[in-house]
């Protein structure tokens, strides 16, 4: 199997999880702005009421660590390893912490499904 790779000629990587779709373009744009304010050298993530959320932006310097992160921890391991290099961006968007894999959360966020 071919080893995955990430392009090195980018400033960073915006990691969006499929089960966290309730974020706005405005939040994504603001996170990107904050990533560039941090000189593309830090991890940027949203924080809603004290809870870290998604999406996250990782600088290109961390691509290899992301590719080799333990499968059971994933990108969290890289965030923990670089705790001093994290920029927390406060937001009022609860969607950044809502994991819609959970049926109760999905129902609360989107209403009953038909």
Coordinates of N, CA, C and O in Angstrom, one line a residue:
X1 N 0.8 -1.2 0.0 CA 0.0 0.0 0.0 C 0.9 1.2 0.0 O 1.9 1.3 0.7
X2 N 0.5 2.2 -0.8 CA 1.3 3.4 -0.9 C 1.2 4.3 0.3 O 0.1 4.4 0.9
X3 N 2.3 4.8 0.8 CA 2.3 5.6 2.0 C 1.6 7.0 1.7 O 2.0 7.6 0.7
X4 N 0.7 7.4 2.5 CA 0.1 8.7 2.2 C 1.1 9.8 2.4 O 2.1 9.7 3.1
X5 N 0.8 10.9 1.7 CA 1.7 12.1 1.8 C 0.9 13.4 1.7 O -0.2 13.4 1.3
X6 N 1.5 14.4 2.2 CA 0.9 15.7 2.2 C 1.8 16.6 1.4 O 3.0 16.6 1.6
X7 N 1.3 17.5 0.6 CA 2.2 18.4 -0.2 C 2.9 19.4 0.8 O 2.4 19.9 1.7
X8 N 4.2 19.5 0.5 CA 5.0 20.4 1.4 C 5.0 21.8 1.0 O 5.5 22.7 1.7
X9 N 4.5 22.1 -0.2 CA 4.5 23.5 -0.7 C 3.2 24.2 -0.3 O 2.7 25.0 -1.1
X10 N 2.7 23.9 0.9 CA 1.5 24.6 1.4 C 1.9 25.2 2.7 O 2.9 24.8 3.4
X11 N 1.1 26.2 3.1 CA 1.4 26.8 4.4 C 0.9 25.9 5.6 O 1.4 25.9 6.7
X12 N -0.3 25.3 5.3 CA -0.9 24.5 6.4 C -2.0 23.7 5.8 O -2.3 23.6 4.6
X13 N -2.7 22.9 6.7 CA -3.7 22.0 6.4 C -4.9 22.3 7.3 O -4.8 22.3 8.5
X14 N -6.1 22.5 6.7 CA -7.3 22.7 7.4 C -8.0 21.3 7.5 O -8.3 20.7 6.5
X15 N -8.1 20.8 8.7 CA -8.6 19.5 9.0 C -10.1 19.6 9.4 O -10.4 20.1 10.5
X16 N -11.0 19.3 8.5 CA -12.4 19.3 8.7 C -12.9 17.9 8.9 O -12.7 17.1 8.0
X17 N -13.6 17.6 10.0 CA -14.2 16.3 10.2 C -15.6 16.3 9.6 O -16.4 17.2 9.7
X18 N -15.9 15.1 8.9 CA -17.2 15.0 8.3 C -18.4 15.0 9.3 O -19.5 15.4 8.9
X19 N -18.1 14.6 10.5 CA -19.2 14.5 11.5 C -19.4 15.8 12.3 O -20.1 15.9 13.3
X20 N -18.7 16.9 11.8 CA -18.8 18.2 12.4 C -19.2 19.2 11.3 O -18.4 20.2 11.1
X21 N -20.3 19.1 10.7 CA -20.6 19.9 9.5 C -21.2 21.3 9.8 O -21.4 22.1 8.9
X22 N -21.6 21.5 11.1 CA -22.4 22.7 11.4 C -21.5 23.9 11.8 O -21.6 24.5 12.8
X23 N -20.5 24.2 10.8 CA -19.7 25.4 11.0 C -19.9 26.3 9.8 O -20.3 25.9 8.7
X24 N -19.7 27.6 10.0 CA -19.9 28.5 8.9 C -18.6 28.8 8.2 O -17.5 28.6 8.7
X25 N -18.8 29.3 7.0 CA -17.7 29.8 6.2 C -17.0 30.9 6.9 O -15.8 31.0 6.8
X26 N -17.7 31.7 7.6 CA -17.1 32.8 8.4 C -16.2 32.3 9.4 O -15.1 32.9 9.6
X27 N -16.5 31.3 10.1 CA -15.6 30.7 11.1 C -14.4 30.1 10.4 O -13.2 30.4 10.9
X28 N -14.5 29.4 9.4 CA -13.4 28.9 8.6 C -12.5 30.0 8.2 O -11.2 30.0 8.4
X29 N -13.0 31.1 7.6 CA -12.2 32.2 7.1 C -11.5 32.9 8.3 O -10.3 33.2 8.2
X30 N -12.2 33.0 9.5 CA -11.5 33.6 10.6 C -10.4 32.8 11.1 O -9.3 33.3 11.5
X31 N -10.6 31.4 11.2 CA -9.5 30.6 11.6 C -8.3 30.7 10.6 O -7.1 30.7 11.1
X32 N -8.5 30.8 9.4 CA -7.5 30.9 8.4 C -6.7 32.3 8.6 O -5.5 32.3 8.6
X33 N -7.5 33.3 8.9 CA -6.9 34.6 9.2 C -6.0 34.5 10.4 O -4.8 35.0 10.4
X34 N -6.5 33.8 11.4 CA -5.7 33.7 12.7 C -4.4 32.8 12.4 O -3.4 33.1 13.1
X35 N -4.5 31.9 11.6 CA -3.4 31.0 11.2 C -2.3 31.9 10.6 O -1.1 31.8 10.9
X36 N -2.7 32.8 9.7 CA -1.7 33.7 9.1 C -1.2 34.8 10.1 O 0.0 35.2 10.0
X37 N -2.0 35.2 11.0 CA -1.5 36.1 12.1 C -0.4 35.4 12.9 O 0.5 36.0 13.3
X38 N -0.6 34.1 13.1 CA 0.4 33.3 13.9 C 1.6 32.9 13.0 O 2.3 32.0 13.4
X39 N 1.7 33.5 11.8 CA 2.8 33.3 10.9 C 2.9 31.9 10.4 O 4.0 31.4 10.2
X40 N 1.8 31.2 10.3 CA 1.8 29.8 9.8 C 2.6 28.9 10.6 O 3.1 27.9 10.1
X41 N 2.8 29.2 11.9 CA 3.7 28.4 12.7 C 3.0 27.7 13.8 O 3.7 27.0 14.6
X42 N 1.7 27.9 14.0 CA 1.1 27.3 15.1 C -0.2 26.6 14.7 O -0.8 26.8 13.6
X43 N -0.7 25.7 15.6 CA -2.0 25.0 15.4 C -3.1 26.0 15.8 O -3.0 26.6 16.8
X44 N -4.1 26.1 14.9 CA -5.2 27.0 15.2 C -6.4 26.2 15.3 O -6.7 25.4 14.5
X45 N -7.2 26.5 16.4 CA -8.5 25.7 16.5 C -9.5 26.6 17.2 O -9.2 27.5 18.0
X46 N -10.8 26.4 17.0 CA -11.9 27.1 17.6 C -12.2 26.6 19.0 O -12.0 25.4 19.3
X47 N -12.6 27.5 19.9 CA -13.0 27.1 21.2 C -14.4 27.7 21.5 O -14.6 28.9 21.3
X48 N -15.3 26.8 21.9 CA -16.7 27.2 22.2 C -17.0 26.9 23.7 O -16.9 25.8 24.1
X49 N -17.2 28.0 24.4 CA -17.5 27.9 25.9 C -16.5 27.0 26.6 O -16.8 26.1 27.3
X50 N -15.2 27.2 26.3 CA -14.1 26.5 26.9 C -13.8 25.1 26.4 O -12.9 24.5 26.8
X51 N -14.5 24.7 25.3 CA -14.3 23.4 24.7 C -13.7 23.6 23.3 O -14.2 24.3 22.5
X52 N -12.6 22.9 23.1 CA -11.9 22.9 21.8 C -12.8 22.2 20.8 O -13.4 21.2 21.1
X53 N -12.8 22.7 19.5 CA -13.6 22.1 18.5 C -12.8 22.0 17.2 O -11.6 21.9 17.1
X54 N -13.6 21.9 16.1 CA -13.1 21.7 14.8 C -13.7 22.8 13.9 O -14.8 23.3 14.2
X55 N -13.1 23.1 12.8 CA -11.9 22.5 12.2 C -10.6 23.0 12.9 O -10.6 24.0 13.6
X56 N -9.5 22.3 12.6 CA -8.2 22.7 13.1 C -7.3 23.0 11.9 O -7.5 22.5 10.8
X57 N -6.3 23.9 12.1 CA -5.4 24.2 11.1 C -4.0 23.8 11.6 O -3.6 24.3 12.7
X58 N -3.3 23.0 10.9 CA -1.9 22.6 11.3 C -0.9 23.2 10.3 O -1.2 23.2 9.1
X59 N 0.2 23.7 10.8 CA 1.2 24.2 9.9 C 1.9 23.0 9.1 O 2.0 21.9 9.6
X60 N 2.5 23.3 8.0 CA 3.1 22.3 7.2 C 4.3 21.6 7.9 O 4.6 20.5 7.7
X61 N 4.9 22.3 8.9 CA 6.0 21.7 9.6 C 5.5 20.5 10.4 O 6.4 19.7 10.9
X62 N 4.2 20.3 10.6 CA 3.7 19.2 11.4 C 3.2 18.1 10.6 O 2.6 17.1 11.1
X63 N 3.3 18.2 9.2 CA 2.7 17.1 8.4 C 3.2 15.7 8.7 O 2.4 14.8 8.8
X64 N 4.5 15.6 8.8 CA 5.1 14.2 9.1 C 4.5 13.7 10.4 O 4.2 12.5 10.5
X65 N 4.4 14.5 11.4 CA 3.8 14.1 12.7 C 2.4 13.6 12.5 O 2.0 12.6 13.1
X66 N 1.6 14.4 11.8 CA 0.2 14.0 11.5 C 0.2 12.6 10.8 O -0.7 11.8 11.2
X67 N 1.0 12.4 9.8 CA 1.0 11.2 9.1 C 1.4 10.0 10.0 O 1.0 8.8 9.7
X68 N 2.2 10.2 11.0 CA 2.7 9.1 11.9 C 2.0 9.1 13.2 O 2.5 8.4 14.1
X69 N 1.0 9.9 13.4 CA 0.2 9.9 14.7 C -0.4 8.5 15.0 O -0.8 7.8 14.0
X70 N -0.4 8.2 16.2 CA -1.0 6.9 16.6 C -2.5 6.8 16.1 O -3.2 7.8 16.2
X71 N -2.9 5.7 15.5 CA -4.2 5.6 14.9 C -5.3 5.8 16.0 O -6.4 6.3 15.7
X72 N -5.1 5.4 17.2 CA -6.1 5.5 18.2 C -6.3 6.9 18.8 O -7.2 7.3 19.4
X73 N -5.3 7.8 18.5 CA -5.4 9.2 19.0 C -5.4 10.2 17.8 O -6.0 11.3 17.9
X74 N -4.8 9.8 16.7 CA -4.9 10.7 15.5 C -4.3 12.0 15.7 O -3.3 12.2 16.5
X75 N -4.9 13.1 15.2 CA -4.3 14.4 15.2 C -4.3 15.0 16.6 O -3.5 15.9 16.9
X76 N -5.1 14.4 17.5 CA -5.1 14.9 18.9 C -3.7 14.7 19.5 O -3.2 15.6 20.3
X77 N -3.0 13.6 19.2 CA -1.6 13.4 19.7 C -0.7 14.5 19.3 O 0.2 14.9 20.1
X78 N -0.9 15.0 18.1 CA 0.0 16.1 17.6 C -0.4 17.4 18.4 O 0.5 18.2 18.8
X79 N -1.7 17.6 18.6 CA -2.1 18.8 19.4 C -1.5 18.8 20.8 O -0.9 19.7 21.3
X80 N -1.6 17.6 21.4 CA -1.1 17.4 22.8 C 0.5 17.6 22.8 O 1.0 18.2 23.7
X81 N 1.1 17.1 21.8 CA 2.6 17.2 21.7 C 3.1 18.6 21.5 O 4.2 19.0 21.8
X82 N 2.2 19.5 21.0 CA 2.6 20.9 20.7 C 1.6 21.8 21.5 O 1.2 22.9 20.9
X83 N 1.3 21.5 22.7 CA 0.4 22.3 23.5 C 0.8 23.7 23.6 O -0.1 24.6 23.6
X84 N 2.0 24.0 23.6 CA 2.5 25.4 23.7 C 2.4 26.2 22.4 O 2.7 27.4 22.3
X85 N 2.0 25.5 21.3 CA 2.0 26.1 20.0 C 0.6 26.1 19.4 O 0.3 26.1 18.2
X86 N -0.4 26.2 20.3 CA -1.8 26.1 19.9 C -2.4 27.5 20.1 O -2.3 28.1 21.2
X87 N -3.1 28.0 19.1 CA -3.8 29.3 19.2 C -5.3 28.9 19.3 O -5.9 28.3 18.4
X88 N -5.9 29.2 20.4 CA -7.3 29.0 20.6 C -8.1 30.2 20.2 O -7.9 31.3 20.7
X89 N -9.0 30.0 19.3 CA -9.8 31.1 18.8 C -11.2 31.0 19.3 O -12.0 30.1 19.0
X90 N -11.6 31.9 20.2 CA -13.0 31.9 20.8 C -14.1 32.1 19.7 O -13.9 32.8 18.7
X91 N -15.1 31.3 19.8 CA -16.2 31.4 18.8 C -17.6 31.2 19.6 O -17.6 30.6 20.6
X92 N -18.6 31.8 19.0 CA -20.0 31.6 19.5 C -20.7 30.5 18.7 O -21.9 30.2 18.9
X93 N -20.0 29.8 17.8 CA -20.5 28.7 17.0 C -20.4 27.4 17.7 O -19.4 26.7 17.7
X94 N -21.6 27.0 18.2 CA -21.6 25.7 18.9 C -21.3 24.5 17.9 O -20.8 23.5 18.4
X95 N -21.6 24.7 16.7 CA -21.3 23.6 15.7 C -19.9 23.1 15.7 O -19.7 22.0 15.3
X96 N -19.0 23.9 16.1 CA -17.6 23.4 16.1 C -17.3 22.3 17.1 O -16.3 21.6 17.0
X97 N -18.2 22.1 18.1 CA -18.1 21.0 19.0 C -19.1 19.9 18.9 O -19.1 19.0 19.6
X98 N -20.1 20.1 18.0 CA -21.1 19.2 17.8 C -20.7 18.0 16.9 O -20.6 18.2 15.7
X99 N -20.6 16.8 17.5 CA -20.3 15.6 16.7 C -21.6 15.0 16.3 O -22.3 14.4 17.2
X100 N -22.0 15.0 15.1 CA -23.3 14.5 14.6 C -23.3 13.0 14.5 O -24.3 12.5 14.0
X101 N -22.3 12.3 14.9 CA -22.3 10.8 14.9 C -23.2 10.4 16.1 O -23.7 9.2 16.0
X102 N -23.4 11.2 17.0 CA -24.2 10.9 18.2 C -25.7 11.2 17.9 O -26.0 12.4 17.6
X103 N -26.6 10.2 17.9 CA -28.0 10.5 17.5 C -28.7 11.6 18.3 O -29.4 12.4 17.8
X104 N -28.4 11.6 19.6 CA -29.0 12.6 20.5 C -28.5 14.0 20.1 O -29.3 15.0 20.0
X105 N -27.3 14.2 19.8 CA -26.7 15.5 19.4 C -27.3 15.9 18.0 O -27.6 17.0 17.8
X106 N -27.3 14.9 17.1 CA -27.8 15.2 15.8 C -29.3 15.6 15.9 O -29.7 16.6 15.2
X107 N -30.1 15.0 16.7 CA -31.5 15.4 16.8 C -31.6 16.8 17.4 O -32.4 17.6 16.9
X108 N -30.8 17.0 18.4 CA -30.8 18.4 19.1 C -30.4 19.5 18.1 O -31.0 20.6 18.0
X109 N -29.4 19.1 17.2 CA -28.9 20.2 16.3 C -29.7 20.4 15.1 O -29.8 21.5 14.6
X110 N -30.3 19.3 14.6 CA -31.0 19.4 13.3 C -32.4 19.1 13.3 O -33.1 19.2 12.3
X111 N -33.0 18.7 14.4 CA -34.4 18.3 14.5 C -34.6 16.9 14.2 O -33.7 16.2 13.8
X112 N -35.8 16.4 14.3 CA -36.1 15.0 14.0 C -35.9 14.7 12.5 O -36.1 15.5 11.6
X113 N -35.4 13.5 12.2 CA -35.2 13.0 10.9 C -36.4 12.2 10.4 O -37.1 11.6 11.2
X114 N -36.7 12.3 9.1 CA -37.9 11.6 8.6 C -37.5 10.3 8.0 O -36.4 10.0 7.6

